[in-house]
Amino acid sequence: MISYNPKDWLTFIFRFHKAETLRRLFPLILVIAAYAAFICFLELHYFPFTKNNAAIRNIPQMHSLLGFVISLLLVFRTNTAYDRWWEGRKLWGALVNNSRNLAIKINSFLPHDDYDSRHFFHVLIPRFAFELRAHLMSENTRLALDTKPHPEIPDFNRNKHIPIQVASLMINKTNLLYKQEKITGDQLIVLNAELQSFMDICGACERIKNTPIPYSYSAFIKKFIFFYIMTLPFGYAISLSYLCIPVIAFIFYVMASLEIIAEEIEDPFGSDANDLPMQQIAVNIQKHIGEILG
Amino acid sequence: MISYNPKDWLTFIFRFHKAETLRRLFPLILVIAAYAAFICFLELHYFPFTKNNAAIRNIPQMHSLLGFVISLLLVFRTNTAYDRWWEGRKLWGALVNNSRNLAIKINSFLPHDDYDSRHFFHVLIPRFAFELRAHLMSENTRLALDTKPHPEIPDFNRNKHIPIQVASLMINKTNLLYKQEKITGDQLIVLNAELQSFMDICGACERIKNTPIPYSYSAFIKKFIFFYIMTLPFGYAISLSYLCIPVIAFIFYVMASLEIIAEEIEDPFGSDANDLPMQQIAVNIQKHIGEILG
Amino acid sequence: MISYNPKDWLTFIFRFHKAETLRRLFPLILVIAAYAAFICFLELHYFPFTKNNAAIRNIPQMHSLLGFVISLLLVFRTNTAYDRWWEGRKLWGALVNNSRNLAIKINSFLPHDDYDSRHFFHVLIPRFAFELRAHLMSENTRLALDTKPHPEIPDFNRNKHIPIQVASLMINKTNLLYKQEKITGDQLIVLNAELQSFMDICGACERIKNTPIPYSYSAFIKKFIFFYIMTLPFGYAISLSYLCIPVIAFIFYVMASLEIIAEEIEDPFGSDANDLPMQQIAVNIQKHIGEILG
Amino acid sequence: MISYNPKDWLTFIFRFHKAETLRRLFPLILVIAAYAAFICFLELHYFPFTKNNAAIRNIPQMHSLLGFVISLLLVFRTNTAYDRWWEGRKLWGALVNNSRNLAIKINSFLPHDDYDSRHFFHVLIPRFAFELRAHLMSENTRLALDTKPHPEIPDFNRNKHIPIQVASLMINKTNLLYKQEKITGDQLIVLNAELQSFMDICGACERIKNTPIPYSYSAFIKKFIFFYIMTLPFGYAISLSYLCIPVIAFIFYVMASLEIIAEEIEDPFGSDANDLPMQQIAVNIQKHIGEILG
Amino acid sequence: MISYNPKDWLTFIFRFHKAETLRRLFPLILVIAAYAAFICFLELHYFPFTKNNAAIRNIPQMHSLLGFVISLLLVFRTNTAYDRWWEGRKLWGALVNNSRNLAIKINSFLPHDDYDSRHFFHVLIPRFAFELRAHLMSENTRLALDTKPHPEIPDFNRNKHIPIQVASLMINKTNLLYKQEKITGDQLIVLNAELQSFMDICGACERIKNTPIPYSYSAFIKKFIFFYIMTLPFGYAISLSYLCIPVIAFIFYVMASLEIIAEEIEDPFGSDANDLPMQQIAVNIQKHIGEILG
């Protein structure tokens, strides 16, 4: 993730950060510009009759009619992607809260001299965050709901689920403390919310990771943008002449950017520039657990 | 469900997956194109007076005025369908969390040597997922709120509700363990959240399955699209000449696609290409329960 | 509620179900068409100067400017109405879950031979659903927050609140079982969530029933549609000539439909065609409680 | 609050309720109309060159470009105001549920002959609703987060918080019953949810009351509408001649109505016509508590 | 935060509060106006051929096509920023509820003569609010997820987390009271919700503080506005002549205002004019806790 000062406009407008779509789309924008130039050239010089052809001149009617639909769709796309990204952030925020609350309670409930149990949770609570991060970044997790075989991934679906094991260890330990009467039944109930939410967070993250928006939408939006941009030069070549080249390039930049940013943030658990800083969050958890239980 | 890489644009644009609307709408697009060609031919060759008739030339005014409404409606449709699909996914995600947490707790709470009880939950927890899937895919469930008789479905409304029975068995067993003092009252309270959420998830899935969006909306949107497309050629035949054929076909493709994708995903518990991978999720639950209780 | 197959387009487009707005709006559409015809006739034949009057010709500028606002408002209206309808459905779904979970737990917690208590809940749990339905459909409930006197409703505000009484009976009974030590304190806590949610559901349904969207919005949207449609013929009579009659009728059909469907579904607890199938849900609850406790 | 029948269109269109914006905006609409007439008169008679000035004729380009933004902003405003109003209604609905559930439980848990405690809750539960209403309607509450001194309000910030005192009394009483062993620890836990939600509801209502949407938005939207309407006549005077007077008046009516309704309902705890019927809800609570505990 | 009366239009329209965008954007608006004047002057006097160049005259086609997208994006931006601001307000509202409920319960549960414990909570509960405010306003918190080193901040990442320490003290104290049998296990369970929500609120505030919307969106929206405004004068200079100067300045004012307000409120925990009045809320908490426990 990139920390930034949103009020610094000059930097935003004139710097081209590697995370930005303008930089990544640049080659494609050139291709589109060349395509528009080619169509424009043909229409203006080789098919001069098009200039007075009302039908071709009126093609942009379609583009403004569909302009609403495509704008609304792109914003729908942006909204759902952002919601997924923000839900992912909330889940990791819940993991932070959870880890800290569990540590505070454990520290308070345990007998003063039970250093072993304290050490146990001191190690395992942050461990869960690190293991969850590793789990979410593996291809196994992303493809967990795929029905196709994946011979290219060794041990696909065969290796054990590490976060389950870490959470199990913590629940087992707490139950053991209860059986040993180091904590009472009331305290067990009080600890339960935190203990079970580890796996709830894990499951919710897996859901975001392994279920992108339905294939049909993704395919439809991309085809729609493609057809839309490809047909733009025919009408604009007449009304805008060679000016249609930068105009179409700019329209393409806007639409493709929205789709590309959405693609990137709809799976917030990866290593893209805008993805969630899971490593940093896990380090912070470790630091705070250390302050509490250390 | 189809797992895919959203960043692979070329595949999206040039492949026509069987789940895609372009493939399924193709025959209908041809019909619309033929209809547009027919109207266009009539206007241009048999009713030449239309060419100079300002009234007919101005019909597209209506289409752009209503263009907002229809675009917003289609996006409303898309939003609600997606929300239902995503709510369905969340429910099955909750089922995963629930099953795993219950298994972890049961494993931790039971005496080491109580193999029978462990085996009981090892079998029944994943069983619930499989039975819920079967339950949601049956026509009985879809029509559970229909007031019309359904003689075509044998034993409609007569066979028992399997998920209730599986959940009952688990709750009975847990209560028995409590009465046998194999688990304490505090542990019973801690297990309660998971035990009752099985039927909560089942009921919420049934709600999505047996209650589509109100009939009036569904009927209205379809009639609206139909009238809208049917009246497009009259004005466009004049302004776009024969070019109106691909233009109208494309507009139809866009609008019908949105409606068709929405229809497909608003009931996420079926066997359409975009439906939720319930079978795969149930298999994963089984695998993880095996790791925990096995 | 009407169960239907959303994928059957032909039926939707060519059948006119009694729940549909087209059928109910038909007389009004004819009136609007006659009005448009009258204005059009006057402008074209009696006030020919209007034809060359740029001002009148430009009136549709206002309509396209306000076209955004009215479209967005209608979609806002649609969204809020649908949210209320779906919230109503969720509440009745929660009632289903609640009833079934309570029955399963009661069946499991009660001593095997306590047939009386089982029978008590067997009768009262579904009874709550039936009484809630009757309560929600009565005019007393709809007008519960009205400050005006209602002499036309006998015993308004005087008869007792039946769902409260049913819920009280169940809570009293459960507490009695606890005092008689037929269920333990831990089990009482476990039953509490279901027992208190009966009245939570009842209160939430009452809220939807007795609080429509603010009067100002309802009045404003209706006045807006009325003025908008009434002023349409003046400009369109010139640009569209007699074609403005079907065009205005269609625009009216679209806008009025959205408002009418919203009116119907914003109160989902009635006997309109799109209202929730409360009777059928209550019957299903009865059936399932019978399976569990029978 | 006004109870009404949303299906009665004629009343809505031809009656001018005092709660309606048309009535309240009427003087302002006349001012705007006069202003438009004045600009129109100047342009048409004193500055005839404007008639052929393409620049002035093209000003409406700006208005249609900004027409999207202003429409979307007004709908954003409408949405947030409605959400606050509906959240307020939900909170008072929760208060109803809470009061009734607490009364039912108290009635069930208390020994039959403890008339004093029954009477205590019979008086205090509805009292909370009445006191909360009085608290929310006082200026002290609205200005609770203001940092400016308010010498015009006597005892500002000095008088005690009444709802806290009522809630405290109930919690103290319940705890006393627990210490006196009139209710058990399990019952205390079961009562806790209702007891603590009184103050949760109070706090959430205070939040809505003392935090309007950010000042910047409110100021920006009003300035935007003002500039937008003020510049409309310059271009419309040419294209619409004197017809621009009713047209601009109508556009102003639409935009100002949306802003004014939003202003009114964003604080649902007052005495505007559309505000929540807190008095009536409190009376209903009193009636129901009487039925339960009476 | 600024308390204001939303119904006082005149003040809003004619006063320029220091929190307003018009005042802060003024220098930039002048720059844009000068730029537009310069382009306009060049086109009209030095490049007169542009006047009859259809291509340049048609550039605004692009601006109206992209007008949808940019409007929708700005409203998306406004929505997400407002949601974050309102979520922040809700969290501080929850802190108020939480603090008051905890104080009421503590006061009720503690033995009458335990002045020390009462004093302990009297001091520490409001302390949490003040410390949370200080924590949220420090640069350390804003940059907690940044991976870059920050040598300019002394002791970055080295000083302890104060809110954790305050919350720990309260949880430790409560647990001590439980071990000393001053409060029972049932009361411990009842206090748990409030005790653990302190850190939940803290974590959620930190999430809003340290995670702005993804960098890509922020950069894309700013670049989009910049290109959009910069290209406006080319076409408008022809259609609007020198009138394009105020028109473009106004369009810029609208778009930039939306972005600037969003920037300001998306981090509601700072010292901007629209930020949340954390200091005042904390003072109110202190006052109310004093009333309860004093």
Tab-separated table of N, CA and C in Angstrom, chain C residues 89-199:
chain	number	residue	atom	x	y	z
C	89	ARG	N	-39.018	-9.058	3.971
C	89	ARG	CA	-38.793	-10.478	3.673
C	89	ARG	C	-37.743	-11.069	4.600
C	90	LYS	N	-36.709	-10.288	4.896
C	90	LYS	CA	-35.671	-10.782	5.797
C	90	LYS	C	-36.240	-11.018	7.189
C	91	LEU	N	-37.138	-10.123	7.626
C	91	LEU	CA	-37.712	-10.280	8.958
C	91	LEU	C	-38.538	-11.559	9.026
C	92	TRP	N	-39.318	-11.829	7.988
C	92	TRP	CA	-40.082	-13.075	8.013
C	92	TRP	C	-39.171	-14.282	7.843
C	93	GLY	N	-38.048	-14.090	7.149
C	93	GLY	CA	-37.065	-15.166	7.098
C	93	GLY	C	-36.475	-15.416	8.478
C	94	ALA	N	-36.209	-14.326	9.206
C	94	ALA	CA	-35.684	-14.471	10.567
C	94	ALA	C	-36.723	-15.169	11.453
C	95	LEU	N	-37.991	-14.875	11.198
C	95	LEU	CA	-39.031	-15.536	11.986
C	95	LEU	C	-39.020	-17.048	11.742
C	96	VAL	N	-38.820	-17.413	10.487
C	96	VAL	CA	-38.719	-18.844	10.157
C	96	VAL	C	-37.542	-19.469	10.912
C	97	ASN	N	-36.373	-18.838	10.794
C	97	ASN	CA	-35.173	-19.387	11.443
C	97	ASN	C	-35.380	-19.533	12.941
C	98	ASN	N	-35.901	-18.466	13.483
C	98	ASN	CA	-36.142	-18.379	14.893
C	98	ASN	C	-37.079	-19.465	15.408
C	99	SER	N	-38.173	-19.624	14.687
C	99	SER	CA	-39.174	-20.612	15.090
C	99	SER	C	-38.573	-22.013	15.033
C	100	ARG	N	-37.841	-22.290	13.951
C	100	ARG	CA	-37.277	-23.616	13.813
C	100	ARG	C	-36.198	-23.866	14.849
C	101	ASN	N	-35.304	-22.887	15.065
C	101	ASN	CA	-34.250	-23.087	16.051
C	101	ASN	C	-34.824	-23.269	17.449
C	102	LEU	N	-35.839	-22.463	17.789
C	102	LEU	CA	-36.436	-22.597	19.114
C	102	LEU	C	-37.034	-23.994	19.277
C	103	ALA	N	-37.745	-24.461	18.227
C	103	ALA	CA	-38.361	-25.786	18.318
C	103	ALA	C	-37.306	-26.879	18.478
C	104	ILE	N	-36.218	-26.761	17.695
C	104	ILE	CA	-35.165	-27.781	17.791
C	104	ILE	C	-34.567	-27.797	19.196
C	105	LYS	N	-34.280	-26.604	19.728
C	105	LYS	CA	-33.663	-26.541	21.048
C	105	LYS	C	-34.623	-27.041	22.126
C	106	ILE	N	-35.876	-26.574	22.069
C	106	ILE	CA	-36.869	-27.009	23.051
C	106	ILE	C	-36.994	-28.531	23.037
C	107	ASN	N	-37.084	-29.080	21.836
C	107	ASN	CA	-37.215	-30.532	21.704
C	107	ASN	C	-36.025	-31.243	22.334
C	108	SER	N	-34.853	-30.639	22.168
C	108	SER	CA	-33.645	-31.280	22.665
C	108	SER	C	-33.493	-31.103	24.181
C	109	PHE	N	-33.906	-29.922	24.710
C	109	PHE	CA	-33.671	-29.628	26.116
C	109	PHE	C	-34.705	-30.281	27.034
C	110	LEU	N	-35.941	-30.414	26.566
C	110	LEU	CA	-36.990	-30.920	27.449
C	110	LEU	C	-36.776	-32.392	27.777
C	111	PRO	N	-37.176	-32.797	28.972
C	111	PRO	CA	-37.148	-34.228	29.284
C	111	PRO	C	-38.023	-34.977	28.280
C	112	HIS	N	-37.644	-36.225	28.016
C	112	HIS	CA	-38.342	-36.996	26.986
C	112	HIS	C	-39.839	-37.074	27.190
C	113	ASP	N	-40.230	-37.145	28.444
C	113	ASP	CA	-41.639	-37.424	28.724
C	113	ASP	C	-42.485	-36.175	28.984
C	114	ASP	N	-41.909	-34.992	28.745
C	114	ASP	CA	-42.679	-33.774	29.003
C	114	ASP	C	-43.521	-33.413	27.771
C	115	TYR	N	-44.527	-34.234	27.530
C	115	TYR	CA	-45.351	-34.038	26.330
C	115	TYR	C	-46.102	-32.711	26.368
C	116	ASP	N	-46.508	-32.300	27.562
C	116	ASP	CA	-47.295	-31.070	27.675
C	116	ASP	C	-46.524	-29.847	27.178
C	117	SER	N	-45.291	-29.715	27.670
C	117	SER	CA	-44.499	-28.553	27.265
C	117	SER	C	-44.230	-28.603	25.764
C	118	ARG	N	-43.910	-29.797	25.256
C	118	ARG	CA	-43.693	-29.920	23.813
C	118	ARG	C	-44.930	-29.452	23.051
C	119	HIS	N	-46.088	-29.925	23.512
C	119	HIS	CA	-47.325	-29.542	22.841
C	119	HIS	C	-47.544	-28.032	22.907
C	120	PHE	N	-47.228	-27.479	24.084
C	120	PHE	CA	-47.377	-26.033	24.269
C	120	PHE	C	-46.630	-25.266	23.169
C	121	PHE	N	-45.345	-25.615	22.966
C	121	PHE	CA	-44.562	-24.881	21.952
C	121	PHE	C	-44.975	-25.270	20.537
C	122	HIS	N	-45.397	-26.515	20.379
C	122	HIS	CA	-45.875	-26.971	19.073
C	122	HIS	C	-47.037	-26.091	18.606
C	123	VAL	N	-47.877	-25.687	19.543
C	123	VAL	CA	-49.028	-24.860	19.199
C	123	VAL	C	-48.640	-23.380	19.088
C	124	LEU	N	-47.830	-22.912	20.064
C	124	LEU	CA	-47.628	-21.461	20.146
C	124	LEU	C	-46.627	-20.894	19.137
C	125	ILE	N	-45.601	-21.659	18.788
C	125	ILE	CA	-44.599	-21.095	17.861
C	125	ILE	C	-45.243	-20.730	16.524
C	126	PRO	N	-45.946	-21.670	15.856
C	126	PRO	CA	-46.581	-21.232	14.595
C	126	PRO	C	-47.688	-20.193	14.831
C	127	ARG	N	-48.333	-20.285	15.981
C	127	ARG	CA	-49.384	-19.312	16.289
C	127	ARG	C	-48.858	-17.883	16.190
C	128	PHE	N	-47.616	-17.684	16.664
C	128	PHE	CA	-47.053	-16.333	16.610
C	128	PHE	C	-47.033	-15.806	15.180
C	129	ALA	N	-46.604	-16.669	14.240
C	129	ALA	CA	-46.529	-16.231	12.845
C	129	ALA	C	-47.918	-15.849	12.319
C	130	PHE	N	-48.924	-16.688	12.626
C	130	PHE	CA	-50.272	-16.375	12.130
C	130	PHE	C	-50.803	-15.087	12.754
C	131	GLU	N	-50.554	-14.926	14.066
C	131	GLU	CA	-51.058	-13.722	14.724
C	131	GLU	C	-50.310	-12.475	14.233
C	132	LEU	N	-49.021	-12.635	13.970
C	132	LEU	CA	-48.265	-11.480	13.469
C	132	LEU	C	-48.824	-11.043	12.118
C	133	ARG	N	-49.159	-12.043	11.284
C	133	ARG	CA	-49.733	-11.709	9.981
C	133	ARG	C	-51.042	-10.942	10.144
C	134	ALA	N	-51.925	-11.448	11.011
C	134	ALA	CA	-53.207	-10.781	11.209
C	134	ALA	C	-52.990	-9.369	11.750
C	135	HIS	N	-52.036	-9.271	12.681
C	135	HIS	CA	-51.734	-7.981	13.281
C	135	HIS	C	-51.248	-6.991	12.221
C	136	LEU	N	-50.359	-7.451	11.334
C	136	LEU	CA	-49.789	-6.537	10.342
C	136	LEU	C	-50.800	-6.134	9.285
C	137	MET	N	-51.787	-6.982	9.046
C	137	MET	CA	-52.753	-6.644	8.005
C	137	MET	C	-53.896	-5.774	8.516
C	138	SER	N	-53.965	-5.545	9.818
C	138	SER	CA	-55.091	-4.748	10.322
C	138	SER	C	-54.819	-3.252	10.154
C	139	GLU	N	-55.866	-2.490	9.944
C	139	GLU	CA	-55.716	-1.046	9.784
C	139	GLU	C	-55.178	-0.397	11.061
C	140	ASN	N	-55.528	-0.972	12.215
C	140	ASN	CA	-55.014	-0.445	13.487
C	140	ASN	C	-53.507	-0.319	13.468
C	141	THR	N	-52.839	-1.339	12.945
C	141	THR	CA	-51.389	-1.337	12.949
C	141	THR	C	-50.848	-0.281	11.999
C	142	ARG	N	-51.473	-0.177	10.820
C	142	ARG	CA	-50.980	0.794	9.838
C	142	ARG	C	-51.076	2.217	10.390
C	143	LEU	N	-52.109	2.479	11.177
C	143	LEU	CA	-52.353	3.838	11.644
C	143	LEU	C	-51.857	4.061	13.070
C	144	ALA	N	-51.038	3.140	13.585
C	144	ALA	CA	-50.664	3.204	14.999
C	144	ALA	C	-49.966	4.505	15.372
C	145	LEU	N	-49.303	5.149	14.402
C	145	LEU	CA	-48.587	6.377	14.737
C	145	LEU	C	-49.331	7.621	14.286
C	146	ASP	N	-50.543	7.437	13.808
C	146	ASP	CA	-51.302	8.585	13.351
C	146	ASP	C	-51.865	9.328	14.554
C	147	THR	N	-51.802	10.645	14.494
C	147	THR	CA	-52.292	11.417	15.637
C	147	THR	C	-53.754	11.838	15.471
C	148	LYS	N	-54.253	11.646	14.252
C	148	LYS	CA	-55.652	11.987	14.060
C	148	LYS	C	-56.543	10.913	14.680
C	149	PRO	N	-57.772	11.281	15.143
C	149	PRO	CA	-58.699	10.259	15.625
C	149	PRO	C	-59.229	9.453	14.436
C	150	HIS	N	-59.559	8.201	14.677
C	150	HIS	CA	-60.091	7.360	13.604
C	150	HIS	C	-61.424	6.763	14.019
C	151	PRO	N	-62.480	7.571	14.038
C	151	PRO	CA	-63.779	7.051	14.478
C	151	PRO	C	-64.292	5.936	13.572
C	152	GLU	N	-63.773	5.880	12.331
C	152	GLU	CA	-64.287	4.861	11.406
C	152	GLU	C	-63.801	3.463	11.777
C	153	ILE	N	-62.758	3.346	12.600
C	153	ILE	CA	-62.268	2.021	12.981
C	153	ILE	C	-62.767	1.708	14.392
C	154	PRO	N	-63.637	0.734	14.536
C	154	PRO	CA	-64.144	0.439	15.878
C	154	PRO	C	-63.018	-0.082	16.766
C	155	ASP	N	-63.054	0.313	18.018
C	155	ASP	CA	-62.054	-0.129	18.995
C	155	ASP	C	-60.633	0.235	18.622
C	156	PHE	N	-60.464	1.320	17.853
C	156	PHE	CA	-59.112	1.722	17.469
C	156	PHE	C	-58.304	2.007	18.726
C	157	ASN	N	-57.153	1.405	18.801
C	157	ASN	CA	-56.249	1.638	19.927
C	157	ASN	C	-56.771	1.092	21.252
C	158	ARG	N	-57.832	0.287	21.211
C	158	ARG	CA	-58.368	-0.184	22.467
C	158	ARG	C	-58.126	-1.691	22.664
C	159	ASN	N	-58.125	-2.425	21.547
C	159	ASN	CA	-57.925	-3.875	21.687
C	159	ASN	C	-56.458	-4.198	21.988
C	160	LYS	N	-56.260	-5.350	22.616
C	160	LYS	CA	-54.905	-5.682	23.075
C	160	LYS	C	-54.018	-6.128	21.919
C	161	HIS	N	-52.722	-6.150	22.203
C	161	HIS	CA	-51.710	-6.467	21.200
C	161	HIS	C	-51.471	-7.972	21.256
C	162	ILE	N	-52.013	-8.698	20.285
C	162	ILE	CA	-51.977	-10.165	20.351
C	162	ILE	C	-50.551	-10.732	20.290
C	163	PRO	N	-49.685	-10.299	19.333
C	163	PRO	CA	-48.348	-10.909	19.309
C	163	PRO	C	-47.604	-10.765	20.644
C	164	ILE	N	-47.789	-9.625	21.335
C	164	ILE	CA	-47.142	-9.498	22.655
C	164	ILE	C	-47.597	-10.633	23.566
C	165	GLN	N	-48.881	-10.929	23.503
C	165	GLN	CA	-49.402	-11.950	24.409
C	165	GLN	C	-48.839	-13.331	24.090
C	166	VAL	N	-48.745	-13.648	22.800
C	166	VAL	CA	-48.185	-14.962	22.427
C	166	VAL	C	-46.722	-15.056	22.862
C	167	ALA	N	-45.958	-13.987	22.586
C	167	ALA	CA	-44.543	-14.014	22.981
C	167	ALA	C	-44.415	-14.108	24.504
C	168	SER	N	-45.267	-13.373	25.228
C	168	SER	CA	-45.214	-13.426	26.697
C	168	SER	C	-45.451	-14.844	27.186
C	169	LEU	N	-46.438	-15.510	26.602
C	169	LEU	CA	-46.727	-16.882	27.022
C	169	LEU	C	-45.504	-17.773	26.868
C	170	MET	N	-44.796	-17.628	25.749
C	170	MET	CA	-43.634	-18.479	25.530
C	170	MET	C	-42.517	-18.143	26.520
C	171	ILE	N	-42.304	-16.859	26.779
C	171	ILE	CA	-41.237	-16.487	27.723
C	171	ILE	C	-41.605	-16.937	29.142
C	172	ASN	N	-42.863	-16.753	29.507
C	172	ASN	CA	-43.298	-17.210	30.827
C	172	ASN	C	-43.103	-18.713	30.992
C	173	LYS	N	-43.504	-19.429	29.958
C	173	LYS	CA	-43.386	-20.892	30.013
C	173	LYS	C	-41.915	-21.311	30.175
C	174	THR	N	-41.031	-20.685	29.384
C	174	THR	CA	-39.623	-21.038	29.462
C	174	THR	C	-39.081	-20.739	30.863
C	175	ASN	N	-39.471	-19.596	31.395
C	175	ASN	CA	-38.997	-19.235	32.719
C	175	ASN	C	-39.530	-20.222	33.771
C	176	LEU	N	-40.753	-20.663	33.575
C	176	LEU	CA	-41.336	-21.647	34.498
C	176	LEU	C	-40.537	-22.945	34.454
C	177	LEU	N	-40.199	-23.378	33.233
C	177	LEU	CA	-39.396	-24.599	33.093
C	177	LEU	C	-38.068	-24.442	33.822
C	178	TYR	N	-37.504	-23.225	33.761
C	178	TYR	CA	-36.246	-22.944	34.445
C	178	TYR	C	-36.442	-23.021	35.954
C	179	LYS	N	-37.546	-22.409	36.438
C	179	LYS	CA	-37.787	-22.440	37.887
C	179	LYS	C	-38.064	-23.861	38.368
C	180	GLN	N	-38.717	-24.654	37.508
C	180	GLN	CA	-38.995	-26.051	37.848
C	180	GLN	C	-37.769	-26.943	37.649
C	181	GLU	N	-36.665	-26.314	37.252
C	181	GLU	CA	-35.410	-27.032	36.981
C	181	GLU	C	-35.541	-28.092	35.906
C	182	LYS	N	-36.494	-27.901	35.002
C	182	LYS	CA	-36.557	-28.787	33.833
C	182	LYS	C	-35.511	-28.374	32.802
C	183	ILE	N	-35.155	-27.093	32.801
C	183	ILE	CA	-34.004	-26.654	31.995
C	183	ILE	C	-33.067	-25.895	32.927
C	184	THR	N	-31.771	-25.935	32.583
C	184	THR	CA	-30.784	-25.294	33.452
C	184	THR	C	-30.613	-23.829	33.076
C	185	GLY	N	-29.859	-23.096	33.895
C	185	GLY	CA	-29.576	-21.689	33.618
C	185	GLY	C	-28.821	-21.511	32.309
C	186	ASP	N	-27.881	-22.421	32.028
C	186	ASP	CA	-27.137	-22.331	30.774
C	186	ASP	C	-28.083	-22.480	29.590
C	187	GLN	N	-29.036	-23.402	29.743
C	187	GLN	CA	-29.997	-23.603	28.648
C	187	GLN	C	-30.917	-22.395	28.499
C	188	LEU	N	-31.256	-21.761	29.626
C	188	LEU	CA	-32.061	-20.542	29.561
C	188	LEU	C	-31.349	-19.475	28.734
C	189	ILE	N	-30.061	-19.324	28.999
C	189	ILE	CA	-29.284	-18.331	28.238
C	189	ILE	C	-29.281	-18.678	26.765
C	190	VAL	N	-29.135	-19.956	26.467
C	190	VAL	CA	-29.091	-20.405	25.079
C	190	VAL	C	-30.438	-20.170	24.379
C	191	LEU	N	-31.547	-20.273	25.123
C	191	LEU	CA	-32.872	-20.067	24.519
C	191	LEU	C	-33.218	-18.590	24.371
C	192	ASN	N	-32.512	-17.737	25.116
C	192	ASN	CA	-32.892	-16.334	25.186
C	192	ASN	C	-32.917	-15.638	23.830
C	193	ALA	N	-31.873	-15.902	22.989
C	193	ALA	CA	-31.794	-15.201	21.700
C	193	ALA	C	-33.080	-15.386	20.903
C	194	GLU	N	-33.556	-16.635	20.804
C	194	GLU	CA	-34.771	-16.896	20.026
C	194	GLU	C	-35.988	-16.250	20.681
C	195	LEU	N	-36.074	-16.373	22.003
C	195	LEU	CA	-37.279	-15.888	22.670
C	195	LEU	C	-37.443	-14.378	22.510
C	196	GLN	N	-36.340	-13.638	22.631
C	196	GLN	CA	-36.533	-12.192	22.546
C	196	GLN	C	-36.651	-11.709	21.105
C	197	SER	N	-36.204	-12.522	20.154
C	197	SER	CA	-36.256	-12.011	18.786
C	197	SER	C	-37.682	-12.052	18.225
C	198	PHE	N	-38.588	-12.804	18.843
C	198	PHE	CA	-39.984	-12.740	18.356
C	198	PHE	C	-40.497	-11.311	18.384
C	199	MET	N	-40.342	-10.642	19.530
C	199	MET	CA	-40.865	-9.282	19.614
C	199	MET	C	-40.012	-8.293	18.819
